[in-house]
PDB file of C-alpha atoms in Angstrom:
ATOM      1  CA  MET A   1     156.695 -27.260 -69.092  1.00 49.00           C
ATOM      2  CA  LYS A   2     157.567 -23.915 -70.623  1.00 48.00           C
ATOM      3  CA  LYS A   3     154.187 -23.840 -72.356  1.00 50.00           C
ATOM      4  CA  VAL A   4     152.396 -24.400 -69.056  1.00 45.00           C
ATOM      5  CA  ILE A   5     154.328 -21.585 -67.422  1.00 48.00           C
ATOM      6  CA  LEU A   6     153.571 -19.308 -70.359  1.00 47.00           C
ATOM      7  CA  VAL A   7     149.859 -20.055 -70.187  1.00 44.00           C
ATOM      8  CA  LEU A   8     149.767 -19.441 -66.439  1.00 46.00           C
ATOM      9  CA  GLY A   9     151.592 -16.181 -66.959  1.00 48.00           C
ATOM     10  CA  VAL A  10     149.018 -15.017 -69.487  1.00 45.00           C
ATOM     11  CA  VAL A  11     146.171 -15.972 -67.119  1.00 45.00           C
ATOM     12  CA  PHE A  12     147.732 -14.093 -64.228  1.00 48.00           C
ATOM     13  CA  LEU A  13     148.407 -11.069 -66.440  1.00 48.00           C
ATOM     14  CA  PHE A  14     144.782 -11.041 -67.686  1.00 48.00           C
ATOM     15  CA  ALA A  15     143.458 -11.325 -64.126  1.00 49.00           C
ATOM     16  CA  ALA A  16     145.720  -8.510 -62.975  1.00 49.00           C
ATOM     17  CA  CYS A  17     144.545  -6.257 -65.819  1.00 49.00           C
ATOM     18  CA  LYS A  18     140.909  -7.049 -65.077  1.00 50.00           C
ATOM     19  CA  LYS A  19     141.421  -6.303 -61.412  1.00 58.00           C
ATOM     20  CA  ASP A  20     142.955  -2.963 -62.246  1.00 78.00           C
ATOM     21  CA  VAL A  21     139.746  -1.671 -63.976  1.00 83.00           C
ATOM     22  CA  PRO A  22     138.339   0.991 -61.603  1.00 92.00           C
ATOM     23  CA  GLN A  23     134.809   0.368 -60.287  1.00 93.00           C
ATOM     24  CA  LYS A  24     132.283   3.152 -59.727  1.00 94.00           C
ATOM     25  CA  GLN A  25     129.297   3.103 -57.387  1.00 96.00           C
ATOM     26  CA  LEU A  26     125.804   4.065 -58.584  1.00 95.00           C
ATOM     27  CA  THR A  27     123.149   4.932 -55.999  1.00 96.00           C
ATOM     28  CA  VAL A  28     119.592   5.733 -57.088  1.00 96.00           C
ATOM     29  CA  ASN A  29     117.011   7.494 -54.923  1.00 95.00           C
ATOM     30  CA  VAL A  30     113.293   8.064 -55.552  1.00 96.00           C
ATOM     31  CA  THR A  31     111.247  11.069 -54.449  1.00 94.00           C
ATOM     32  CA  PRO A  32     108.581  10.821 -53.205  1.00 91.00           C
ATOM     33  CA  GLU A  33     109.168   7.239 -52.131  1.00 90.00           C
ATOM     34  CA  VAL A  34     105.650   6.193 -53.226  1.00 90.00           C
ATOM     35  CA  GLY A  35     106.045   7.938 -56.578  1.00 91.00           C
ATOM     36  CA  GLY A  36     107.610   5.052 -58.460  1.00 93.00           C
ATOM     37  CA  SER A  37     110.676   2.901 -58.904  1.00 95.00           C
ATOM     38  CA  VAL A  38     113.920   2.814 -60.913  1.00 96.00           C
ATOM     39  CA  THR A  39     115.761  -0.119 -62.421  1.00 94.00           C
ATOM     40  CA  PRO A  40     118.523  -0.791 -61.710  1.00 94.00           C
ATOM     41  CA  SER A  41     118.248   0.751 -58.245  1.00 88.00           C
ATOM     42  CA  SER A  42     121.986   0.679 -57.484  1.00 91.00           C
ATOM     43  CA  GLY A  43     125.166  -1.196 -58.238  1.00 93.00           C
ATOM     44  CA  THR A  44     128.882  -1.150 -58.974  1.00 94.00           C
ATOM     45  CA  TYR A  45     129.999  -0.669 -62.572  1.00 95.00           C
ATOM     46  CA  ALA A  46     133.270  -0.501 -64.462  1.00 94.00           C
ATOM     47  CA  MET A  47     134.703   2.945 -65.059  1.00 93.00           C
ATOM     48  CA  GLY A  48     133.381   4.362 -68.342  1.00 93.00           C
ATOM     49  CA  SER A  49     130.567   1.855 -68.721  1.00 95.00           C
ATOM     50  CA  THR A  50     127.003   2.991 -69.557  1.00 95.00           C
ATOM     51  CA  VAL A  51     124.038   2.153 -67.352  1.00 95.00           C
ATOM     52  CA  LYS A  52     120.480   2.396 -68.643  1.00 95.00           C
ATOM     53  CA  LEU A  53     118.158   3.757 -65.928  1.00 95.00           C
ATOM     54  CA  THR A  54     114.406   3.279 -66.368  1.00 95.00           C
ATOM     55  CA  ALA A  55     111.934   5.169 -64.168  1.00 95.00           C
ATOM     56  CA  THR A  56     108.496   3.574 -63.708  1.00 94.00           C
ATOM     57  CA  PRO A  57     105.847   5.767 -62.024  1.00 93.00           C
ATOM     58  CA  SER A  58     103.260   4.399 -59.608  1.00 90.00           C
ATOM     59  CA  ALA A  59      99.543   4.752 -60.299  1.00 87.00           C
ATOM     60  CA  GLU A  60      98.445   8.410 -60.444  1.00 87.00           C
ATOM     61  CA  TYR A  61     102.078   9.601 -60.694  1.00 90.00           C
ATOM     62  CA  VAL A  62     104.213  10.717 -63.641  1.00 92.00           C
ATOM     63  CA  PHE A  63     107.990  10.848 -64.015  1.00 94.00           C
ATOM     64  CA  LYS A  64     109.254  14.432 -63.854  1.00 93.00           C
ATOM     65  CA  GLU A  65     113.069  14.500 -64.015  1.00 95.00           C
ATOM     66  CA  TRP A  66     116.470  13.184 -62.937  1.00 96.00           C
ATOM     67  CA  THR A  67     118.562  15.213 -60.486  1.00 96.00           C
ATOM     68  CA  GLY A  68     121.966  14.823 -58.876  1.00 95.00           C
ATOM     69  CA  GLY A  69     124.677  12.938 -60.762  1.00 94.00           C
ATOM     70  CA  PHE A  70     122.544  12.969 -63.909  1.00 95.00           C
ATOM     71  CA  THR A  71     120.043  15.642 -64.927  1.00 94.00           C
ATOM     72  CA  GLY A  72     117.347  15.742 -67.549  1.00 93.00           C
ATOM     73  CA  THR A  73     113.929  14.395 -68.416  1.00 92.00           C
ATOM     74  CA  THR A  74     114.927  11.552 -70.746  1.00 92.00           C
ATOM     75  CA  ASN A  75     113.468   8.221 -69.678  1.00 94.00           C
ATOM     76  CA  PRO A  76     115.106   5.728 -69.991  1.00 94.00           C
ATOM     77  CA  ALA A  77     118.379   7.564 -69.390  1.00 95.00           C
ATOM     78  CA  ASN A  78     121.871   6.383 -70.388  1.00 95.00           C
ATOM     79  CA  VAL A  79     124.285   7.240 -67.591  1.00 95.00           C
ATOM     80  CA  VAL A  80     128.042   7.077 -68.191  1.00 95.00           C
ATOM     81  CA  MET A  81     129.832   5.877 -65.040  1.00 94.00           C
ATOM     82  CA  ASP A  82     132.822   8.178 -65.144  1.00 94.00           C
ATOM     83  CA  ALA A  83     132.580   8.709 -61.373  1.00 94.00           C
ATOM     84  CA  ASP A  84     130.609   7.561 -58.324  1.00 95.00           C
ATOM     85  CA  LYS A  85     127.095   8.899 -58.817  1.00 95.00           C
ATOM     86  CA  ILE A  86     124.010   9.527 -56.702  1.00 96.00           C
ATOM     87  CA  ILE A  87     120.970  10.080 -58.894  1.00 96.00           C
ATOM     88  CA  THR A  88     117.416  10.916 -57.841  1.00 97.00           C
ATOM     89  CA  ALA A  89     114.320  10.128 -59.876  1.00 96.00           C
ATOM     90  CA  VAL A  90     111.636  12.748 -59.227  1.00 96.00           C
ATOM     91  CA  PHE A  91     107.982  11.822 -59.640  1.00 94.00           C
ATOM     92  CA  GLU A  92     104.925  14.023 -59.189  1.00 92.00           C
ATOM     93  CA  LYS A  93     101.179  13.532 -58.844  1.00 89.00           C
ATOM     94  CA  ARG A  94      99.130  13.620 -62.002  1.00 88.00           C
ATOM     95  CA  GLU A  95      97.150  16.835 -62.432  1.00 87.00           C
ATOM     96  CA  TYR A  96      93.610  16.986 -63.769  1.00 86.00           C
ATOM     97  CA  PRO A  97      91.676  20.037 -64.964  1.00 88.00           C
ATOM     98  CA  LEU A  98      88.364  21.122 -63.476  1.00 87.00           C
ATOM     99  CA  SER A  99      86.239  22.771 -66.158  1.00 90.00           C
ATOM    100  CA  LEU A 100      83.339  24.656 -64.622  1.00 91.00           C
ATOM    101  CA  THR A 101      80.505  26.284 -66.580  1.00 92.00           C
ATOM    102  CA  ILE A 102      77.964  28.583 -64.928  1.00 92.00           C
ATOM    103  CA  LEU A 103      74.420  29.018 -66.202  1.00 91.00           C
ATOM    104  CA  GLY A 104      72.395  31.861 -64.723  1.00 89.00           C
ATOM    105  CA  SER A 105      73.841  34.448 -62.395  1.00 89.00           C
ATOM    106  CA  GLY A 106      76.239  33.537 -59.612  1.00 90.00           C
ATOM    107  CA  THR A 107      79.674  32.177 -58.779  1.00 90.00           C
ATOM    108  CA  VAL A 108      81.110  28.946 -57.377  1.00 91.00           C
ATOM    109  CA  LYS A 109      83.585  29.034 -54.512  1.00 87.00           C
ATOM    110  CA  GLU A 110      86.403  26.496 -54.951  1.00 87.00           C
ATOM    111  CA  GLU A 111      88.175  25.239 -51.840  1.00 84.00           C
ATOM    112  CA  ILE A 112      90.840  22.554 -51.438  1.00 80.00           C
ATOM    113  CA  ILE A 113      89.785  20.745 -48.279  1.00 79.00           C
ATOM    114  CA  LYS A 114      92.169  17.787 -48.570  1.00 72.00           C
ATOM    115  CA  ILE A 115      95.491  17.843 -50.414  1.00 65.00           C
ATOM    116  CA  ALA A 116      96.569  14.703 -52.249  1.00 62.00           C
ATOM    117  CA  SER A 117      98.641  12.330 -50.100  1.00 55.00           C
ATOM    118  CA  SER A 118     101.920  13.474 -51.656  1.00 46.00           C
ATOM    119  CA  ALA A 119     101.760  16.747 -51.960  1.00 44.00           C
ATOM    120  CA  THR A 120      92.532  25.649 -62.900  1.00 69.00           C
ATOM    121  CA  ASN A 121      94.580  21.883 -62.344  1.00 73.00           C
ATOM    122  CA  TYR A 122      94.338  19.768 -59.231  1.00 80.00           C
ATOM    123  CA  LYS A 123      96.721  16.974 -58.249  1.00 83.00           C
ATOM    124  CA  SER A 124      95.223  13.501 -58.329  1.00 86.00           C
ATOM    125  CA  GLY A 125      93.745  12.568 -54.952  1.00 86.00           C
ATOM    126  CA  THR A 126      92.952  16.164 -53.979  1.00 88.00           C
ATOM    127  CA  THR A 127      89.510  16.759 -52.461  1.00 90.00           C
ATOM    128  CA  ILE A 128      87.867  20.033 -53.469  1.00 90.00           C
ATOM    129  CA  ARG A 129      84.660  21.626 -52.195  1.00 92.00           C
ATOM    130  CA  LEU A 130      82.462  23.583 -54.598  1.00 93.00           C
ATOM    131  CA  THR A 131      79.950  25.957 -53.028  1.00 93.00           C
ATOM    132  CA  PRO A 132      77.412  27.698 -55.301  1.00 93.00           C
ATOM    133  CA  GLN A 133      77.007  31.411 -54.534  1.00 92.00           C
ATOM    134  CA  PRO A 134      73.975  32.749 -56.426  1.00 91.00           C
ATOM    135  CA  SER A 135      73.590  36.418 -57.249  1.00 89.00           C
ATOM    136  CA  ALA A 136      70.693  38.405 -55.774  1.00 84.00           C
ATOM    137  CA  GLY A 137      67.425  37.127 -57.183  1.00 83.00           C
ATOM    138  CA  PHE A 138      68.852  33.728 -58.155  1.00 89.00           C
ATOM    139  CA  GLN A 139      69.052  30.357 -56.441  1.00 91.00           C
ATOM    140  CA  PHE A 140      71.158  27.259 -57.037  1.00 93.00           C
ATOM    141  CA  LYS A 141      69.280  24.645 -59.075  1.00 93.00           C
ATOM    142  CA  LYS A 142      71.585  21.727 -59.974  1.00 93.00           C
ATOM    143  CA  TRP A 143      74.931  20.352 -61.126  1.00 94.00           C
ATOM    144  CA  SER A 144      75.270  18.675 -64.493  1.00 93.00           C
ATOM    145  CA  GLY A 145      78.090  16.990 -66.385  1.00 93.00           C
ATOM    146  CA  ASP A 146      80.286  14.604 -64.394  1.00 91.00           C
ATOM    147  CA  ASP A 147      78.021  15.044 -61.349  1.00 91.00           C
ATOM    148  CA  THR A 148      74.248  15.327 -61.601  1.00 90.00           C
ATOM    149  CA  THR A 149      73.274  15.873 -57.984  1.00 88.00           C
ATOM    150  CA  SER A 150      71.872  19.004 -56.406  1.00 89.00           C
ATOM    151  CA  LYS A 151      74.085  18.674 -53.325  1.00 90.00           C
ATOM    152  CA  THR A 152      75.640  21.839 -52.005  1.00 91.00           C
ATOM    153  CA  PRO A 153      78.404  22.209 -51.114  1.00 92.00           C
ATOM    154  CA  LEU A 154      79.722  19.498 -53.417  1.00 93.00           C
ATOM    155  CA  ASP A 155      82.868  17.600 -52.390  1.00 92.00           C
ATOM    156  CA  LEU A 156      84.856  15.942 -55.196  1.00 89.00           C
ATOM    157  CA  VAL A 157      87.936  13.717 -55.113  1.00 88.00           C
ATOM    158  CA  VAL A 158      89.962  14.484 -58.233  1.00 88.00           C
ATOM    159  CA  SER A 159      90.988  11.283 -60.040  1.00 87.00           C
ATOM    160  CA  LYS A 160      90.277  12.299 -63.647  1.00 88.00           C
ATOM    161  CA  PRO A 161      89.485  15.428 -65.690  1.00 90.00           C
ATOM    162  CA  ILE A 162      86.211  16.911 -64.421  1.00 90.00           C
ATOM    163  CA  ASN A 163      83.610  18.857 -66.387  1.00 91.00           C
ATOM    164  CA  LEU A 164      80.784  20.452 -64.427  1.00 92.00           C
ATOM    165  CA  THR A 165      78.004  22.911 -65.072  1.00 93.00           C
ATOM    166  CA  CYS A 166      76.470  24.859 -62.211  1.00 94.00           C
ATOM    167  CA  THR A 167      72.967  26.110 -62.977  1.00 94.00           C
ATOM    168  CA  PHE A 168      71.331  29.009 -61.169  1.00 93.00           C
ATOM    169  CA  GLU A 169      67.682  29.889 -61.749  1.00 92.00           C
ATOM    170  CA  LYS A 170      65.930  33.176 -61.286  1.00 87.00           C
ATOM    171  CA  MET A 171      63.526  33.285 -58.352  1.00 83.00           C
ATOM    172  CA  ALA A 172      59.995  34.567 -58.830  1.00 78.00           C
ATOM    173  CA  ILE A 173      58.930  37.643 -56.848  1.00 70.00           C
ATOM    174  CA  THR A 174      56.024  36.559 -54.668  1.00 69.00           C
ATOM    175  CA  SER A 175      55.330  39.853 -52.903  1.00 69.00           C
ATOM    176  CA  LEU A 176      56.383  43.492 -52.670  1.00 67.00           C
ATOM    177  CA  LYS A 177      57.441  45.261 -49.548  1.00 70.00           C
ATOM    178  CA  VAL A 178      57.069  49.022 -49.324  1.00 72.00           C
ATOM    179  CA  GLU A 179      58.278  50.687 -46.165  1.00 74.00           C
ATOM    180  CA  ASN A 180      59.291  53.952 -44.626  1.00 70.00           C
ATOM    181  CA  LEU A 181      60.442  54.863 -41.122  1.00 70.00           C
ATOM    182  CA  LEU A 182      56.960  54.333 -39.657  1.00 70.00           C
ATOM    183  CA  ASP A 183      55.041  51.937 -41.842  1.00 68.00           C
ATOM    184  CA  THR A 184      55.518  48.709 -43.793  1.00 64.00           C
ATOM    185  CA  LEU A 185      53.219  47.611 -46.590  1.00 66.00           C
ATOM    186  CA  ILE A 186      53.442  44.118 -48.060  1.00 66.00           C
ATOM    187  CA  ILE A 187      51.618  43.486 -51.325  1.00 63.00           C
ATOM    188  CA  SER A 188      51.041  39.849 -52.293  1.00 63.00           C
ATOM    189  CA  LYS A 189      51.710  38.834 -55.871  1.00 60.00           C
ATOM    190  CA  LYS A 190      48.818  36.388 -55.677  1.00 60.00           C
ATOM    191  CA  HIS A 191      46.740  39.002 -57.469  1.00 60.00           C
ATOM    192  CA  LYS A 192      47.931  41.318 -60.228  1.00 65.00           C
ATOM    193  CA  TYR A 193      49.116  44.621 -58.924  1.00 65.00           C
ATOM    194  CA  ILE A 194      49.783  47.974 -60.522  1.00 72.00           C
ATOM    195  CA  VAL A 195      52.704  50.087 -59.432  1.00 74.00           C
ATOM    196  CA  LYS A 196      52.981  53.637 -60.694  1.00 74.00           C
ATOM    197  CA  GLY A 197      55.680  56.211 -60.313  1.00 73.00           C
ATOM    198  CA  ILE A 198      54.665  59.848 -60.019  1.00 74.00           C
ATOM    199  CA  TYR A 199      56.852  62.553 -61.511  1.00 69.00           C
ATOM    200  CA  SER A 200      57.228  66.019 -60.017  1.00 69.00           C
ATOM    201  CA  ASN A 201      54.864  67.445 -62.635  1.00 67.00           C
ATOM    202  CA  GLY A 202      52.095  65.031 -61.661  1.00 72.00           C
ATOM    203  CA  THR A 203      52.390  62.637 -64.604  1.00 73.00           C
ATOM    204  CA  THR A 204      52.747  58.912 -63.900  1.00 75.00           C
ATOM    205  CA  ILE A 205      54.615  55.903 -65.290  1.00 77.00           C
ATOM    206  CA  ASP A 206      53.643  52.229 -64.959  1.00 78.00           C
ATOM    207  CA  LEU A 207      56.419  50.362 -63.098  1.00 72.00           C
ATOM    208  CA  SER A 208      54.552  47.082 -62.643  1.00 70.00           C
ATOM    209  CA  ASP A 209      56.853  45.062 -64.900  1.00 66.00           C
ATOM    210  CA  SER A 210      60.077  46.477 -63.483  1.00 60.00           C
ATOM    211  CA  VAL A 211      59.618  45.484 -59.825  1.00 52.00           C
TER     212      VAL A 211
END
């Protein structure tokens, strides 16, 4: 009988000690909500225990950092539950470079016409518009690289690194226009023409190849 009482006493003592271990609450948030997930997402843990948090990004997202009750960029992260903790896993859209090469003379205007749903490098899902702007005497000819169309402006949805070449070509002069306040003279380039400049002393210079 004494043995039974002793055993029961030990059981009750063990249960009482176990009950006395403080419990701490872990709450995990994700931002943006579509950016990914964390396991475990929440729970109650014994004081001083270590919880391993693993952040898993969604497609086209990357894990950036932990904020709140735990900070850093380590993933997975070992969190010591020495207090109630609210931790946020921060994800961000992947960024892809746009490499643009220009052949000929001109520029390309870059415009973001649609920002990626969560939000040089553009975030994944961003729509950009590229508009060729040729210099005087040049015209847009084509795109080459990751896009081979001649469409202008060109709208692209960024979902990977992009390499493009914009080619401008020099336009041929088809005629000459000579004018003053009263008269206008147009000379067709259909036939060879000779243009001469006259100096103040009466001598001349052939300018045919420079106009």
